[in-house]
CSV table of C-alpha atoms in Angstrom, one decimal:
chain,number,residue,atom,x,y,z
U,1,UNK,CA,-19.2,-161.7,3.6
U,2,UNK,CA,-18.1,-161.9,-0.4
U,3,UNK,CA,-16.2,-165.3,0.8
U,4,UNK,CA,-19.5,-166.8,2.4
U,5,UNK,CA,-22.1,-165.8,-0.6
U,6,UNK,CA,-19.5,-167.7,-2.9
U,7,UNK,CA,-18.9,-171.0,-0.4
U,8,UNK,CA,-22.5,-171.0,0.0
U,9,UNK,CA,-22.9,-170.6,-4.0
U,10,UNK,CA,-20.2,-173.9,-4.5
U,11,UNK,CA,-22.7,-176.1,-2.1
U,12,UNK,CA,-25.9,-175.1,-4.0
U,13,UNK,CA,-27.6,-172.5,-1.2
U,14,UNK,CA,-29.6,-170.2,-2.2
U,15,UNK,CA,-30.1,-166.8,-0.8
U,16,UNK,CA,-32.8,-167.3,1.8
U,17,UNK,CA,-30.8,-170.3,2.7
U,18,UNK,CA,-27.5,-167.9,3.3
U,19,UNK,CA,-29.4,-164.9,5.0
U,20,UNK,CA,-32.4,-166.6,6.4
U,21,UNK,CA,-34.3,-163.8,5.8
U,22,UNK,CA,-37.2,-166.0,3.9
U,23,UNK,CA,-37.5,-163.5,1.5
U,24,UNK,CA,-36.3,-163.6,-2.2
U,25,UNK,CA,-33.0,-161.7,-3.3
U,26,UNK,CA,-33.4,-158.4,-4.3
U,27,UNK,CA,-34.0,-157.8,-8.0
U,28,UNK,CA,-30.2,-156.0,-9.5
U,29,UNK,CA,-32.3,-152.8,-10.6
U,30,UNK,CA,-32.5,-152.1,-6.7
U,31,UNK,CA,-28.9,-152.3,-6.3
U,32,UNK,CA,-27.7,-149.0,-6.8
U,33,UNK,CA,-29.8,-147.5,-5.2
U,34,UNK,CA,-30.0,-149.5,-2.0
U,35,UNK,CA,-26.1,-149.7,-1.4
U,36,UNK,CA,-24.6,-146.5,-3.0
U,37,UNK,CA,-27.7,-144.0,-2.3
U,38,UNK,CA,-27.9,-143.0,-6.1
U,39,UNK,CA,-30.9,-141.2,-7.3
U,40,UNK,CA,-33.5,-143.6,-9.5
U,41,UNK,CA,-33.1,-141.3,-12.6
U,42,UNK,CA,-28.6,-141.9,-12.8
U,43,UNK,CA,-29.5,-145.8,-11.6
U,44,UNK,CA,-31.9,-146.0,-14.2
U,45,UNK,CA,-29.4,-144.5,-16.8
U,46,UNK,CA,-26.4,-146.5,-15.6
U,47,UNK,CA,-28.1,-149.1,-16.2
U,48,UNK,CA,-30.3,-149.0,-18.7
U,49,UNK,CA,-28.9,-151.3,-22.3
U,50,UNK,CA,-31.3,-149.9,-24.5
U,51,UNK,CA,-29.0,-149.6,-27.7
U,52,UNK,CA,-28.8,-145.6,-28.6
U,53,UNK,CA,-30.2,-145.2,-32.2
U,54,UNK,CA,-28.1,-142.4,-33.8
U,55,UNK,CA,-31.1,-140.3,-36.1
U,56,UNK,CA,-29.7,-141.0,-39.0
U,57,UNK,CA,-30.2,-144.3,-39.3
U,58,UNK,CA,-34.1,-144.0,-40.0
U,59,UNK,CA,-33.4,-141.2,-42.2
U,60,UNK,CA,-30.9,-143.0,-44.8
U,61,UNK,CA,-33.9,-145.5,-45.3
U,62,UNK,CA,-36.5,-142.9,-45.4
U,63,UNK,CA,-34.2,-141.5,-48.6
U,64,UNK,CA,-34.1,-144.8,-49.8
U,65,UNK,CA,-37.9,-145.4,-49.4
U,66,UNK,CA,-39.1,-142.5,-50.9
U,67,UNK,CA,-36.8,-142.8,-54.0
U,68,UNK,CA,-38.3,-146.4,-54.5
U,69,UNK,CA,-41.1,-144.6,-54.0
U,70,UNK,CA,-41.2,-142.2,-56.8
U,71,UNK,CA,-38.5,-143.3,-59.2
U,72,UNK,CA,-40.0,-146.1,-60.6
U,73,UNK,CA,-43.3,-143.7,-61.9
U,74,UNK,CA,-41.1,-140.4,-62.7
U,75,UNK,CA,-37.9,-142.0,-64.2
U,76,UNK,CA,-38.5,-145.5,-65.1
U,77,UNK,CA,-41.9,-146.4,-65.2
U,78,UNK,CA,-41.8,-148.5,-68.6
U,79,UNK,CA,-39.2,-150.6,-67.2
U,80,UNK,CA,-41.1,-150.8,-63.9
U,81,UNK,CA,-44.0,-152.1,-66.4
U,82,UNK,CA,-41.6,-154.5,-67.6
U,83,UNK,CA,-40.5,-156.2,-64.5
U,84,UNK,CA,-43.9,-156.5,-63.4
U,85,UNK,CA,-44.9,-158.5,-66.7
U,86,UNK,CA,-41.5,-160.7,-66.3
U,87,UNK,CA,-43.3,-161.8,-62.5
U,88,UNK,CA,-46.4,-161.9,-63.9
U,89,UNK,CA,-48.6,-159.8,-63.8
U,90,UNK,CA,-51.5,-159.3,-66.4
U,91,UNK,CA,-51.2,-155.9,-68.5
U,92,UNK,CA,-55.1,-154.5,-66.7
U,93,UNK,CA,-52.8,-154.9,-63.3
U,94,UNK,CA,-49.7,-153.8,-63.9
U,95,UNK,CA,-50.1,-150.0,-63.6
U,96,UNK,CA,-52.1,-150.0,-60.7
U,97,UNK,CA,-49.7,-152.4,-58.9
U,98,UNK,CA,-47.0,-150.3,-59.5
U,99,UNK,CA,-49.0,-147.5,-58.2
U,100,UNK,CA,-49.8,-149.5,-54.9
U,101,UNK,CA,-46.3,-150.5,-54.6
U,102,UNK,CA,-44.9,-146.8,-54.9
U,103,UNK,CA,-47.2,-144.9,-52.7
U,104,UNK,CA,-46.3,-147.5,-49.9
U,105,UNK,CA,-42.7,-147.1,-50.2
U,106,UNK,CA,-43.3,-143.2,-49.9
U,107,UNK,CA,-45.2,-143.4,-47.6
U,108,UNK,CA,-42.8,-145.7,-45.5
U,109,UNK,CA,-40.6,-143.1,-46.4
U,110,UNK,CA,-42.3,-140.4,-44.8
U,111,UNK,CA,-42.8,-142.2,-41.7
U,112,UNK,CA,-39.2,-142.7,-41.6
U,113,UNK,CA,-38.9,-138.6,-41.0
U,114,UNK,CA,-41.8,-139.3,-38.6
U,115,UNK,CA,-42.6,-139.7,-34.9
U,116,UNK,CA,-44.0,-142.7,-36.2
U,117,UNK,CA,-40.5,-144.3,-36.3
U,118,UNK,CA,-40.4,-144.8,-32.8
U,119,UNK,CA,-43.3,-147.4,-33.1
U,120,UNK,CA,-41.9,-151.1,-33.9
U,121,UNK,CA,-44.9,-151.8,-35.9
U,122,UNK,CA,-43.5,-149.2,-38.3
U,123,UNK,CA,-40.1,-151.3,-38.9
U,124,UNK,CA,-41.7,-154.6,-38.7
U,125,UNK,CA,-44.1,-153.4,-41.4
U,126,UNK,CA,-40.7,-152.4,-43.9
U,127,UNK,CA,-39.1,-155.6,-42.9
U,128,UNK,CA,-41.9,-157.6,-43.6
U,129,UNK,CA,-41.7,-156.0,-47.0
U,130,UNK,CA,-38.7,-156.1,-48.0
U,131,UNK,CA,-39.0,-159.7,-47.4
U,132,UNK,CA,-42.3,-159.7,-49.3
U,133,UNK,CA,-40.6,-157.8,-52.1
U,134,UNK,CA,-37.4,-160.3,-52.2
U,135,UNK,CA,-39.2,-163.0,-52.1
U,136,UNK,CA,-41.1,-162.5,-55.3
U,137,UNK,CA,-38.2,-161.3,-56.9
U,138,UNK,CA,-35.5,-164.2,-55.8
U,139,UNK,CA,-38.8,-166.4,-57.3
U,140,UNK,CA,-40.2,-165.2,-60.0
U,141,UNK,CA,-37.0,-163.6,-61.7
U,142,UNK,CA,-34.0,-165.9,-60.7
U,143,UNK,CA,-31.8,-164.0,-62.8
U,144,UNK,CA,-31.7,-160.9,-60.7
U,145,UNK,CA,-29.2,-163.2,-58.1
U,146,UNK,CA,-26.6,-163.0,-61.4
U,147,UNK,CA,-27.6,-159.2,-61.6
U,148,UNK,CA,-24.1,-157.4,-61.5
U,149,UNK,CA,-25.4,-154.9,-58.7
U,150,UNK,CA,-27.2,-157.4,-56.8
U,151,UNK,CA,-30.3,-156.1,-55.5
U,152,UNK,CA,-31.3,-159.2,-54.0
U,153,UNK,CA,-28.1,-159.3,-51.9
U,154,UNK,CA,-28.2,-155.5,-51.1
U,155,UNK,CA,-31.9,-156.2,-49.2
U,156,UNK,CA,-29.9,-158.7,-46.4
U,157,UNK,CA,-28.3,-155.5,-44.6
U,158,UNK,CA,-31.6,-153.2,-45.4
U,159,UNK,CA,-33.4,-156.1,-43.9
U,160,UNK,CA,-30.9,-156.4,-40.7
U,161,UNK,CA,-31.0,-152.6,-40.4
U,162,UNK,CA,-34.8,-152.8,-39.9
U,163,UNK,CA,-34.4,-155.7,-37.9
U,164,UNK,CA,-32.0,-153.4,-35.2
U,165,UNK,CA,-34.8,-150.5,-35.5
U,166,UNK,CA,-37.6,-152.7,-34.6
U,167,UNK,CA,-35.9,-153.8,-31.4
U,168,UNK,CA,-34.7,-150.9,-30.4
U,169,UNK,CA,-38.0,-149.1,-31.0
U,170,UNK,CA,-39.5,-152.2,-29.1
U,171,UNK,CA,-37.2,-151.7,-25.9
U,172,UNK,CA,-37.7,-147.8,-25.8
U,173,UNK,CA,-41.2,-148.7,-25.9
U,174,UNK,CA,-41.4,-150.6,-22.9
């Protein structure tokens, strides 16, 4: 039988053409099931590619989040001020932006210990910005790329990271 499905295969059959059954080949989800009587829970677990995140993953950038998040106003919040006038920003906007900015990082942190990291909207949100955030950076202070610990550089795996969490919070969602 193996020999005839692939001679049929070299001369361009299909598979209603082999069988002449008229129907379309069974999808591969079917297979175990059909041929080796396994259950539908092990067939779907055998073969199911659904990457396995390990937990701590989401946690190490819910850390990092919520340190961005509350560093910059307990720690360094005059140089925070500072890097926001180098971009820009006029002195009636600066505070308040940096307050905007922080309460968003802590709060992606917290969703990070969440439920809510299960949902790809949470990690498409943080990529989008981290992006935002480089982007003004890599712009409006081009000598951060010369910056000896390279915090522009550092965002590419942050950014990847997030990029791996969004799609596997995407396929465990459907």
């Amino acid at each position: 039988m193996r020999c005839r499905c692939f001679r049929a295969a070299r001369r361009g059959f299909d598979a209603q053409t082999l069988f002449g059954t008229g129907k379309p080949p069974r999808p591969r989800q079917n297979f175990l099931t059909l041929h080796f009587c396994f259950n539908r829970n092990l067939e779907r677990k055998i073969m199911n590619t659904r990457p396995d995140v390990p937990v701590y993953l989401p946690y190490s950038l819910g850390a990092l989040w919520l340190w961005s998040g509350l560093q910059p106003l307990l720690a360094a919040r005059q140089e925070s001020l500072d890097l926001l006038a180098a971009v820009g920003f006029q002195t009636a906007f600066r505070y308040p932006v940096l307050l905007a900015a922080s309460l968003l990082d802590v709060l992606f942190g917290l969703l990070c210990f969440s439920r809510a990291r299960r949902r790809p909207v949470l990690w498409l949100a943080q990529a989008a910005t981290v992006a935002g955030y480089s982007a003004i950076i890599a712009l409006a202070l081009p000598q951060m790329w010369l910056h000896p610990f390279a915090p522009l550089v550092k965002n590419l795996p942050i950014f990847a990271l997030m990029v791996f969490l969004w799609r596997a919070a995407r396929q465990e969602a459907v």
